[in-house]
XYZ file of N, CA, C and O in Angstrom:
612
model
N 76.824 147.119 -96.854
C 76.808 146.402 -98.117
C 77.634 147.164 -99.158
O 78.382 146.556 -99.906
N 77.491 148.462 -99.181
C 78.189 149.291 -100.157
C 79.697 149.109 -100.081
O 80.388 149.138 -101.090
N 80.238 148.894 -98.878
C 81.686 148.785 -98.704
C 82.152 147.350 -98.465
O 83.285 147.119 -98.062
N 81.259 146.385 -98.684
C 81.635 144.986 -98.547
C 81.794 144.505 -97.122
O 82.426 143.476 -96.880
N 81.258 145.235 -96.188
C 81.366 144.845 -94.780
C 80.234 143.875 -94.430
O 79.101 144.064 -94.845
N 80.575 142.859 -93.684
C 79.561 141.913 -93.242
C 78.822 142.479 -92.039
O 79.414 143.180 -91.216
N 77.558 142.173 -91.953
C 76.779 142.629 -90.810
C 75.668 141.621 -90.530
O 75.323 140.807 -91.384
N 75.145 141.698 -89.334
C 74.005 140.878 -88.942
C 72.978 141.811 -88.325
O 73.314 142.669 -87.506
N 71.735 141.654 -88.726
C 70.633 142.428 -88.152
C 69.784 141.512 -87.281
O 69.641 140.321 -87.576
N 69.231 142.091 -86.234
C 68.404 141.322 -85.298
C 67.058 142.016 -85.112
O 67.007 143.232 -84.931
N 66.031 141.232 -85.154
C 64.703 141.688 -84.737
C 64.502 141.066 -83.360
O 64.329 139.857 -83.247
N 64.551 141.886 -82.335
C 64.512 141.370 -80.970
C 63.120 141.596 -80.395
O 62.579 142.706 -80.445
N 62.559 140.520 -79.836
C 61.251 140.606 -79.183
C 61.365 141.555 -77.999
O 62.364 142.242 -77.827
N 60.397 141.592 -77.158
C 60.367 142.490 -76.002
C 61.365 142.025 -74.948
O 61.057 141.167 -74.126
N 62.571 142.604 -74.948
C 63.574 142.172 -73.967
C 63.285 142.772 -72.591
O 62.749 143.867 -72.480
N 63.652 142.036 -71.580
C 63.505 142.526 -70.213
C 64.600 141.894 -69.377
O 65.161 140.870 -69.748
N 64.897 142.520 -68.249
C 65.900 141.947 -67.370
C 66.496 142.976 -66.442
O 66.118 144.151 -66.467
N 67.438 142.539 -65.617
C 68.087 143.425 -64.665
C 68.695 144.651 -65.340
O 69.155 144.585 -66.468
N 68.664 145.741 -64.606
C 69.245 147.023 -65.013
C 68.524 147.691 -66.176
O 69.043 148.610 -66.793
N 67.332 147.238 -66.480
C 66.550 147.878 -67.531
C 65.989 149.196 -66.991
O 65.560 149.253 -65.843
N 66.003 150.262 -67.794
C 65.444 151.536 -67.319
C 63.979 151.359 -66.909
O 63.175 150.821 -67.662
N 63.653 151.813 -65.722
C 62.305 151.609 -65.197
C 61.354 152.748 -65.516
O 60.147 152.572 -65.457
N 61.873 153.897 -65.812
C 61.004 155.043 -66.042
C 60.690 155.234 -67.522
O 60.032 156.187 -67.889
N 61.126 154.314 -68.338
C 60.832 154.354 -69.766
C 59.365 153.990 -69.975
O 58.734 153.362 -69.146
N 58.837 154.393 -71.092
C 57.457 154.026 -71.428
C 57.426 152.741 -72.254
O 56.414 152.377 -72.812
N 58.570 152.064 -72.341
C 58.664 150.809 -73.076
C 58.964 149.680 -72.121
O 59.706 149.853 -71.154
N 58.417 148.530 -72.407
C 58.716 147.341 -71.631
C 57.734 147.128 -70.503
O 57.910 147.644 -69.400
N 56.689 146.377 -70.785
C 55.619 146.197 -69.801
C 56.121 145.527 -68.522
O 55.672 145.874 -67.429
N 57.069 144.624 -68.614
C 57.548 143.928 -67.412
C 58.230 144.909 -66.459
O 57.849 144.983 -65.285
N 59.225 145.698 -66.889
C 59.812 146.645 -65.940
C 58.832 147.733 -65.497
O 58.891 148.188 -64.353
N 57.949 148.145 -66.381
C 56.945 149.147 -65.991
C 56.064 148.588 -64.873
O 55.836 149.251 -63.853
N 55.588 147.364 -65.039
C 54.733 146.753 -64.014
C 55.502 146.543 -62.711
O 54.981 146.795 -61.625
N 56.741 146.068 -62.799
C 57.538 145.847 -61.587
C 57.794 147.159 -60.854
O 57.741 147.210 -59.620
N 58.068 148.216 -61.590
C 58.298 149.514 -60.975
C 57.028 150.006 -60.277
O 57.090 150.546 -59.169
N 55.882 149.812 -60.902
C 54.608 150.192 -60.270
C 54.407 149.404 -58.978
O 53.988 149.971 -57.962
N 54.700 148.131 -59.024
C 54.541 147.295 -57.826
C 55.472 147.771 -56.713
O 55.044 147.905 -55.559
N 56.703 148.042 -57.059
C 57.676 148.513 -56.083
C 57.219 149.822 -55.439
O 57.381 150.028 -54.242
N 56.618 150.684 -56.251
C 56.175 151.990 -55.771
C 54.717 152.013 -55.325
O 54.165 153.084 -55.078
N 54.105 150.830 -55.262
C 52.715 150.682 -54.818
C 51.754 151.559 -55.635
O 50.856 152.199 -55.106
N 51.976 151.549 -56.935
C 51.129 152.290 -57.871
C 50.303 151.304 -58.681
O 50.738 150.175 -58.928
N 49.133 151.708 -59.132
C 48.335 150.816 -59.985
C 48.972 150.672 -61.362
O 49.735 151.534 -61.795
N 48.678 149.566 -62.018
C 49.133 149.388 -63.392
C 47.965 149.639 -64.329
O 46.806 149.443 -63.960
N 48.282 150.069 -65.531
C 47.256 150.302 -66.540
C 47.305 149.162 -67.546
O 48.365 148.869 -68.104
N 46.169 148.514 -67.747
C 46.063 147.423 -68.717
C 45.107 147.865 -69.816
O 43.973 148.240 -69.539
N 45.604 147.822 -71.031
C 44.783 148.175 -72.182
C 44.003 146.942 -72.629
O 44.586 145.889 -72.869
N 42.696 147.072 -72.713
C 41.849 145.956 -73.119
C 41.629 144.980 -71.986
O 41.729 145.325 -70.808
N 41.378 143.727 -72.355
C 41.013 142.707 -71.366
C 42.198 141.887 -70.856
O 42.021 140.929 -70.122
N 43.420 142.256 -71.244
C 44.607 141.526 -70.792
C 44.979 140.350 -71.673
O 45.913 139.616 -71.373
N 44.263 140.173 -72.773
C 44.534 139.024 -73.639
C 45.573 139.322 -74.723
O 45.973 138.417 -75.458
N 46.023 140.576 -74.818
C 47.032 140.937 -75.815
C 48.299 140.103 -75.584
O 48.764 139.972 -74.454
N 48.830 139.541 -76.646
C 49.966 138.618 -76.554
C 51.206 139.229 -77.188
O 51.155 139.777 -78.294
N 52.328 139.088 -76.457
C 53.623 139.522 -76.958
C 54.659 138.445 -76.656
O 54.498 137.627 -75.772
N 55.741 138.502 -77.394
C 56.879 137.605 -77.224
C 57.882 138.326 -76.339
O 58.277 139.452 -76.634
N 58.277 137.724 -75.231
C 59.233 138.329 -74.299
C 60.497 137.478 -74.265
O 60.425 136.260 -74.306
N 61.648 138.149 -74.177
C 62.911 137.421 -74.072
C 63.759 138.050 -72.969
O 63.900 139.276 -72.893
N 64.297 137.186 -72.134
C 65.181 137.623 -71.066
C 66.471 138.120 -71.701
O 67.019 137.501 -72.612
N 66.975 139.247 -71.244
C 68.102 139.923 -71.891
C 69.339 139.027 -71.993
O 70.053 139.055 -73.013
N 69.618 138.222 -70.984
C 70.801 137.342 -71.051
C 70.652 136.306 -72.164
O 71.638 135.927 -72.798
N 69.429 135.853 -72.407
C 69.191 134.913 -73.512
C 69.435 135.600 -74.852
O 70.037 135.015 -75.766
N 68.980 136.847 -74.978
C 69.204 137.590 -76.220
C 70.703 137.768 -76.469
O 71.181 137.610 -77.599
N 71.461 138.070 -75.419
C 72.907 138.236 -75.554
C 73.558 136.929 -76.000
O 74.432 136.923 -76.878
N 73.143 135.819 -75.409
C 73.678 134.512 -75.811
C 73.375 134.236 -77.276
O 74.242 133.768 -78.028
N 72.156 134.549 -77.701
C 71.780 134.315 -79.093
C 72.618 135.165 -80.042
O 73.074 134.689 -81.084
N 72.843 136.408 -79.671
C 73.657 137.292 -80.512
C 75.093 136.775 -80.583
O 75.681 136.693 -81.663
N 75.640 136.408 -79.441
C 77.012 135.892 -79.403
C 77.154 134.648 -80.272
O 78.119 134.515 -81.028
N 76.202 133.730 -80.170
C 76.236 132.522 -81.004
C 76.255 132.867 -82.484
O 76.988 132.256 -83.265
N 75.455 133.843 -82.872
C 75.377 134.178 -84.296
C 76.654 134.858 -84.785
O 77.013 134.724 -85.954
N 77.353 135.586 -83.919
C 78.644 136.182 -84.303
C 79.647 135.098 -84.660
O 80.403 135.223 -85.609
N 79.666 134.051 -83.852
C 80.678 133.013 -83.994
C 80.404 132.070 -85.157
O 81.322 131.645 -85.830
N 79.145 131.723 -85.373
C 78.850 130.664 -86.347
C 77.651 130.966 -87.237
O 77.094 130.048 -87.819
N 77.231 132.188 -87.324
C 76.010 132.506 -88.052
C 76.123 132.328 -89.551
O 77.140 132.647 -90.151
N 75.049 131.817 -90.141
C 74.987 131.625 -91.586
C 74.163 132.695 -92.288
O 74.136 132.751 -93.505
N 73.453 133.531 -91.511
C 72.520 134.490 -92.097
C 72.862 135.901 -91.630
O 73.587 136.099 -90.660
N 72.290 136.863 -92.312
C 72.507 138.265 -91.929
C 71.304 138.842 -91.193
O 71.281 140.019 -90.876
N 70.301 138.008 -90.902
C 69.118 138.466 -90.199
C 68.568 137.350 -89.330
O 68.409 136.218 -89.807
N 68.302 137.673 -88.067
C 67.707 136.706 -87.139
C 66.605 137.372 -86.328
O 66.746 138.529 -85.910
N 65.537 136.636 -86.088
C 64.527 137.027 -85.113
C 64.935 136.412 -83.780
O 65.164 135.208 -83.697
N 65.037 137.240 -82.754
C 65.437 136.767 -81.431
C 64.283 136.958 -80.463
O 63.868 138.083 -80.193
N 63.790 135.869 -79.957
C 62.695 135.893 -79.002
C 62.485 134.505 -78.459
O 63.255 133.582 -78.756
N 61.442 134.340 -77.701
C 61.122 133.012 -77.180
C 60.409 132.183 -78.242
O 60.387 130.967 -78.165
N 59.833 132.867 -79.224
C 59.032 132.168 -80.227
C 57.652 131.816 -79.699
O 56.840 131.239 -80.398
N 57.402 132.180 -78.454
C 56.120 131.914 -77.803
C 55.498 133.248 -77.416
O 56.174 134.261 -77.353
N 54.267 133.218 -77.113
C 53.617 134.438 -76.660
C 53.062 134.278 -75.267
O 52.705 133.173 -74.863
N 53.039 135.376 -74.557
C 52.391 135.429 -73.254
C 51.443 136.609 -73.255
O 51.809 137.700 -73.705
N 50.260 136.400 -72.721
C 49.299 137.491 -72.633
C 49.684 138.413 -71.485
O 50.435 138.032 -70.582
N 49.148 139.602 -71.510
C 49.364 140.543 -70.413
C 48.862 139.926 -69.109
O 49.512 140.051 -68.066
N 47.749 139.233 -69.165
C 47.226 138.574 -67.960
C 48.206 137.536 -67.428
O 48.394 137.414 -66.216
N 48.851 136.783 -68.321
C 49.852 135.801 -67.891
C 51.072 136.476 -67.283
O 51.636 135.985 -66.305
N 51.469 137.604 -67.834
C 52.599 138.356 -67.280
C 52.239 138.846 -65.879
O 53.036 138.715 -64.944
N 51.046 139.381 -65.717
C 50.598 139.855 -64.403
C 50.582 138.706 -63.405
O 51.079 138.840 -62.282
N 50.036 137.566 -63.794
C 49.998 136.395 -62.906
C 51.411 135.967 -62.507
O 51.669 135.655 -61.333
N 52.329 135.953 -63.462
C 53.711 135.551 -63.170
C 54.361 136.530 -62.197
O 55.037 136.119 -61.246
N 54.158 137.815 -62.417
C 54.734 138.821 -61.521
C 54.151 138.684 -60.124
O 54.883 138.725 -59.128
N 52.838 138.521 -60.028
C 52.211 138.381 -58.716
C 52.700 137.129 -57.990
O 52.925 137.147 -56.783
N 52.903 136.047 -58.735
C 53.410 134.819 -58.124
C 54.842 134.987 -57.630
O 55.177 134.601 -56.508
N 55.681 135.598 -58.458
C 57.090 135.779 -58.100
C 57.234 136.726 -56.910
O 58.008 136.471 -55.988
N 56.503 137.829 -56.925
C 56.660 138.863 -55.902
C 55.790 138.617 -54.668
O 55.987 139.272 -53.648
N 54.822 137.732 -54.822
C 53.835 137.463 -53.752
C 53.077 138.733 -53.366
O 52.759 138.958 -52.210
N 52.833 139.569 -54.369
C 52.070 140.799 -54.179
C 51.004 140.879 -55.264
O 51.176 140.347 -56.348
N 49.920 141.581 -54.965
C 48.831 141.764 -55.925
C 48.863 143.178 -56.480
O 49.141 144.130 -55.763
N 48.544 143.270 -57.757
C 48.459 144.563 -58.416
C 47.100 145.197 -58.192
O 46.091 144.505 -58.105
N 47.099 146.513 -58.174
C 45.864 147.260 -58.373
C 45.847 147.552 -59.877
O 46.810 148.122 -60.407
N 44.801 147.128 -60.546
C 44.766 147.209 -62.010
C 43.712 148.210 -62.455
O 42.565 148.152 -62.024
N 44.127 149.128 -63.309
C 43.216 150.062 -63.960
C 43.071 149.607 -65.411
O 44.050 149.643 -66.163
N 41.888 149.178 -65.764
C 41.673 148.739 -67.150
C 41.156 149.907 -67.972
O 40.349 150.697 -67.507
N 41.665 149.968 -69.187
C 41.247 151.008 -70.110
C 41.068 150.376 -71.489
O 41.621 149.308 -71.767
N 40.295 151.015 -72.316
C 40.040 150.467 -73.646
C 41.326 150.448 -74.471
O 42.110 151.393 -74.435
N 41.524 149.372 -75.183
C 42.701 149.259 -76.055
C 42.517 150.149 -77.275
O 41.435 150.162 -77.879
N 43.534 150.900 -77.634
C 43.435 151.717 -78.855
C 43.192 150.828 -80.068
O 43.640 149.681 -80.116
N 42.491 151.347 -81.026
C 42.172 150.572 -82.236
C 43.434 150.169 -82.997
O 43.423 149.232 -83.770
N 44.536 150.853 -82.766
C 45.788 150.558 -83.466
C 46.564 149.416 -82.820
O 47.567 148.975 -83.377
N 46.139 148.937 -81.660
C 46.861 147.855 -80.989
C 46.770 146.571 -81.791
O 45.702 146.189 -82.253
N 47.901 145.923 -81.945
C 47.958 144.609 -82.565
C 47.746 143.606 -81.437
O 48.434 143.660 -80.419
N 46.799 142.693 -81.592
C 46.470 141.770 -80.508
C 47.596 140.784 -80.221
O 47.955 140.539 -79.074
N 48.166 140.182 -81.271
C 49.176 139.145 -81.087
C 50.411 139.466 -81.916
O 50.302 139.742 -83.108
N 51.561 139.414 -81.247
C 52.815 139.658 -81.948
C 53.886 138.760 -81.339
O 54.388 139.032 -80.256
N 54.186 137.676 -82.024
C 55.274 136.789 -81.629
C 56.222 136.640 -82.816
O 55.807 136.803 -83.964
N 57.462 136.351 -82.511
C 58.456 136.232 -83.573
C 58.638 134.777 -83.991
O 58.628 133.878 -83.156
N 58.838 134.588 -85.283
C 59.192 133.272 -85.801
C 60.704 133.125 -85.645
O 61.475 133.734 -86.378
N 61.110 132.340 -84.677
C 62.533 132.160 -84.378
C 63.088 130.874 -84.974
O 64.195 130.456 -84.621
N 62.357 130.256 -85.880
C 62.761 128.946 -86.400
C 64.124 128.975 -87.092
O 64.886 128.019 -86.983
N 64.458 130.056 -87.781
C 65.775 130.137 -88.431
C 66.871 129.993 -87.377
O 67.804 129.221 -87.525
N 66.756 130.744 -86.296
C 67.758 130.688 -85.238
C 67.761 129.313 -84.571
O 68.815 128.712 -84.388
N 66.608 128.812 -84.212
C 66.495 127.523 -83.504
C 67.054 126.387 -84.359
O 67.749 125.497 -83.848
N 66.793 126.411 -85.649
C 67.314 125.367 -86.538
C 68.831 125.443 -86.682
O 69.510 124.427 -86.775
N 69.358 126.647 -86.696
C 70.797 126.817 -86.866
C 71.567 126.581 -85.562
O 72.690 126.097 -85.577
N 70.952 126.928 -84.455
C 71.597 126.806 -83.142
C 70.697 126.017 -82.189
O 70.116 126.582 -81.263
N 70.565 124.718 -82.410
C 69.657 123.924 -81.566
C 70.181 123.788 -80.140
O 71.379 123.936 -79.886
N 69.256 123.538 -79.238
C 69.642 123.213 -77.866
C 69.751 124.383 -76.905
O 70.067 124.179 -75.736
N 69.486 125.593 -77.365
C 69.537 126.733 -76.453
C 68.361 126.653 -75.489
O 67.216 126.537 -75.898
N 68.662 126.686 -74.215
C 67.627 126.657 -73.189
C 67.348 128.091 -72.753
O 68.240 128.770 -72.239
N 66.134 128.545 -72.987
C 65.773 129.913 -72.648
C 65.265 130.013 -71.216
O 64.654 129.082 -70.690
N 65.493 131.147 -70.608
C 65.017 131.429 -69.264
C 63.495 131.539 -69.296
O 62.941 132.229 -70.155
N 62.827 130.866 -68.360
C 61.369 130.946 -68.316
C 60.936 132.350 -67.931
O 61.704 133.111 -67.318
N 59.718 132.696 -68.268
C 59.185 134.012 -67.933
C 59.255 134.250 -66.425
O 59.725 135.304 -65.976
N 58.842 133.274 -65.637
C 58.854 133.442 -64.177
C 60.272 133.606 -63.639
O 60.520 134.452 -62.770
N 61.216 132.836 -64.132
C 62.605 132.948 -63.657
C 63.193 134.290 -64.060
O 63.900 134.933 -63.282
N 62.929 134.721 -65.279
C 63.427 136.022 -65.728
C 62.841 137.159 -64.907
O 63.543 138.104 -64.536
N 61.553 137.058 -64.613
C 60.909 138.071 -63.772
C 61.512 138.044 -62.376
O 61.769 139.091 -61.776
N 61.768 136.844 -61.841
C 62.360 136.725 -60.498
C 63.729 137.411 -60.456
O 64.038 138.141 -59.506
N 64.556 137.207 -61.474
C 65.878 137.840 -61.499
C 65.761 139.357 -61.651
O 66.504 140.115 -61.019
N 64.830 139.788 -62.470
C 64.619 141.220 -62.677
C 64.112 141.876 -61.396
O 64.576 142.949 -61.005
N 63.170 141.229 -60.714
C 62.608 141.736 -59.461
C 63.694 141.821 -58.385
O 63.791 142.829 -57.682
N 64.518 140.787 -58.267
C 65.588 140.789 -57.264
C 66.540 141.953 -57.505
O 66.943 142.646 -56.568
N 66.890 142.188 -58.761
C 67.784 143.293 -59.091
C 67.127 144.638 -58.804
O 67.773 145.552 -58.284
N 65.861 144.760 -59.108
C 65.134 145.999 -58.856
C 65.060 146.303 -57.363
O 65.305 147.435 -56.940
N 64.767 145.295 -56.565
C 64.699 145.508 -55.113
C 66.080 145.888 -54.555
O 66.192 146.771 -53.723
N 67.123 145.227 -55.039
C 68.484 145.540 -54.612
C 68.850 146.971 -54.973
O 69.390 147.717 -54.159
N 68.536 147.378 -56.196
C 68.855 148.730 -56.654
C 68.069 149.765 -55.850
O 68.595 150.835 -55.541
N 66.830 149.474 -55.498
C 66.016 150.445 -54.757
C 66.523 150.612 -53.330
O 66.364 151.672 -52.738
N 67.166 149.598 -52.772
C 67.737 149.684 -51.427
C 69.023 150.502 -51.421
O 69.440 150.997 -50.379
N 69.666 150.624 -52.569
C 70.921 151.363 -52.667
C 70.697 152.862 -52.758
O 71.609 153.635 -52.587
N 69.470 153.264 -53.057
C 69.170 154.685 -53.258
C 68.995 155.381 -51.922
O 68.520 154.914 -50.983
C-alpha cells in the first residue's frame, strides 16, 4: 500500500492434496492418510464432531488464478464454504481407501474451536459456476498420489 502496489490477500481454509508434506503437524487429511499408510492409529480430539472447512489444493489454485485475472477485491476467503466433521473425514477416508482406522480418542483442549468454516460468498458471487472437488474425490486423488510416492521410495 505504501508504494502503490496492488495486492490480493487470501484466507485459505484447510488445503489438502497431492504432494502435501505428510510429516507436518498440520493438515488432518494428510496426517490421517499417512497414519493409514503406515498402519498407525490416528488421534482424534474430542468426539469427532469438530468441523472444519477443507479445500482441495487444485481448487484453491483455480480460485487464486481467477482472482488474478478478474478480481474486484483485495481480500478473498478461499474454501468450500461448507464444513465437514472429523468423523465425516474419517468415514470418507475409510470409504476411499477401503481400510479402517485404529482410533485413539483424547479429550479436546479447551482452546479448540468447535466449528470453523469460511464465508466464501464474496468469491462465489464474483466468480459463479466454479465446481469444487468433493471431499471424497480429493481424498481419492491425495491417497493415489501418496501410495504412488510410497512405492517410489
